Short mmCIF file of C-alpha atoms in Angstrom, two decimals:
data_model
loop_
_atom_site.label_atom_id
_atom_site.label_comp_id
_atom_site.label_asym_id
_atom_site.label_seq_id
_atom_site.Cartn_x
_atom_site.Cartn_y
_atom_site.Cartn_z
CA UNK B 1 -0.27 0.06 0.05
CA UNK B 2 1.39 3.07 -1.03
CA UNK B 3 1.32 5.96 1.85
CA UNK B 4 -1.25 9.13 1.27
CA UNK B 5 1.24 11.33 0.15
CA UNK B 6 3.23 9.70 -2.46
CA UNK B 7 3.73 11.86 -5.33
CA UNK B 8 2.71 9.42 -8.56
CA UNK B 9 4.05 11.81 -11.36
CA UNK B 10 7.65 11.64 -8.90
CA UNK B 11 7.27 7.87 -8.88
CA UNK B 12 6.52 7.57 -12.35
CA UNK B 13 9.91 9.61 -13.24
CA UNK B 14 11.96 7.05 -11.00
CA UNK B 15 10.53 3.70 -12.65
CA UNK B 16 10.76 4.92 -16.39
CA UNK B 17 14.74 4.11 -16.67
CA UNK B 18 14.18 0.46 -14.95
CA UNK B 19 11.15 -0.55 -16.38
CA UNK B 20 12.75 0.15 -19.72
CA UNK B 21 15.62 -1.44 -18.94
CA UNK B 22 13.71 -5.08 -18.02
CA UNK B 23 11.77 -4.08 -21.58
CA UNK B 24 15.30 -4.09 -23.26
CA UNK B 25 16.37 -6.80 -21.31
CA UNK B 26 13.21 -9.03 -22.38
CA UNK B 27 13.89 -8.39 -26.04
CA UNK B 28 17.19 -9.05 -26.09
CA UNK B 29 16.60 -12.95 -24.62
CA UNK B 30 13.53 -13.59 -27.15
CA UNK B 31 15.74 -12.35 -29.78
CA UNK B 32 19.34 -14.59 -28.53
CA UNK B 33 15.97 -17.86 -28.33
CA UNK B 34 14.56 -16.78 -32.42
CA UNK B 35 18.43 -16.68 -33.20
CA UNK B 36 19.46 -19.68 -32.04
CA UNK B 37 16.78 -21.55 -33.47
CA UNK B 38 17.27 -20.36 -36.74
CA UNK B 39 20.47 -21.61 -36.75
CA UNK B 40 20.00 -24.99 -35.55
CA UNK B 41 17.63 -24.50 -38.51
CA UNK B 42 19.53 -23.70 -40.58
CA UNK B 43 22.39 -26.22 -39.33
CA UNK B 44 20.34 -29.10 -39.51
CA UNK B 45 21.22 -31.92 -41.86
CA UNK B 46 18.90 -32.36 -44.72
CA UNK B 47 16.69 -35.60 -45.21
CA UNK B 48 17.10 -36.43 -48.71
CA UNK B 49 15.86 -39.85 -48.53
CA UNK B 50 18.79 -42.31 -49.03
CA UNK B 51 19.22 -43.30 -45.41
CA UNK B 52 19.48 -46.57 -44.77
CA UNK B 53 17.06 -48.01 -41.71
CA UNK B 54 18.60 -50.48 -38.84
CA UNK B 55 18.08 -54.31 -39.70
CA UNK B 56 14.87 -55.63 -38.49
CA UNK B 57 15.01 -57.96 -36.15
CA UNK B 58 12.70 -61.72 -35.04
CA UNK B 59 13.31 -63.15 -32.48
CA UNK B 60 16.13 -61.20 -31.20
CA UNK B 61 18.38 -62.48 -34.23
CA UNK B 62 19.14 -59.65 -36.53
CA UNK B 63 19.88 -59.86 -40.28
CA UNK B 64 22.83 -58.41 -42.19
CA UNK B 65 20.92 -56.18 -44.54
CA UNK B 66 23.74 -54.06 -47.37
CA UNK B 67 22.41 -51.15 -48.25
CA UNK B 68 21.77 -50.72 -52.50
CA UNK B 69 24.37 -49.05 -54.53
CA UNK B 70 24.01 -45.09 -55.29
CA UNK B 71 24.09 -44.68 -59.07
#
């Protein structure tokens, strides 16, 4: 609760700097997160459909499967 003799205009002037600083910090943090996610997307390996899947297993015994040669 504020005292009854509080000067609200004076309090607004005193708090504007810290409020702007907090807003700039939040915007900077969001910008860093967006930049980081963009870099992760840009450097992700491309999926061109040539990935070799793991060989299937029957009763715990794996089958050796060779990948088809690329043409």
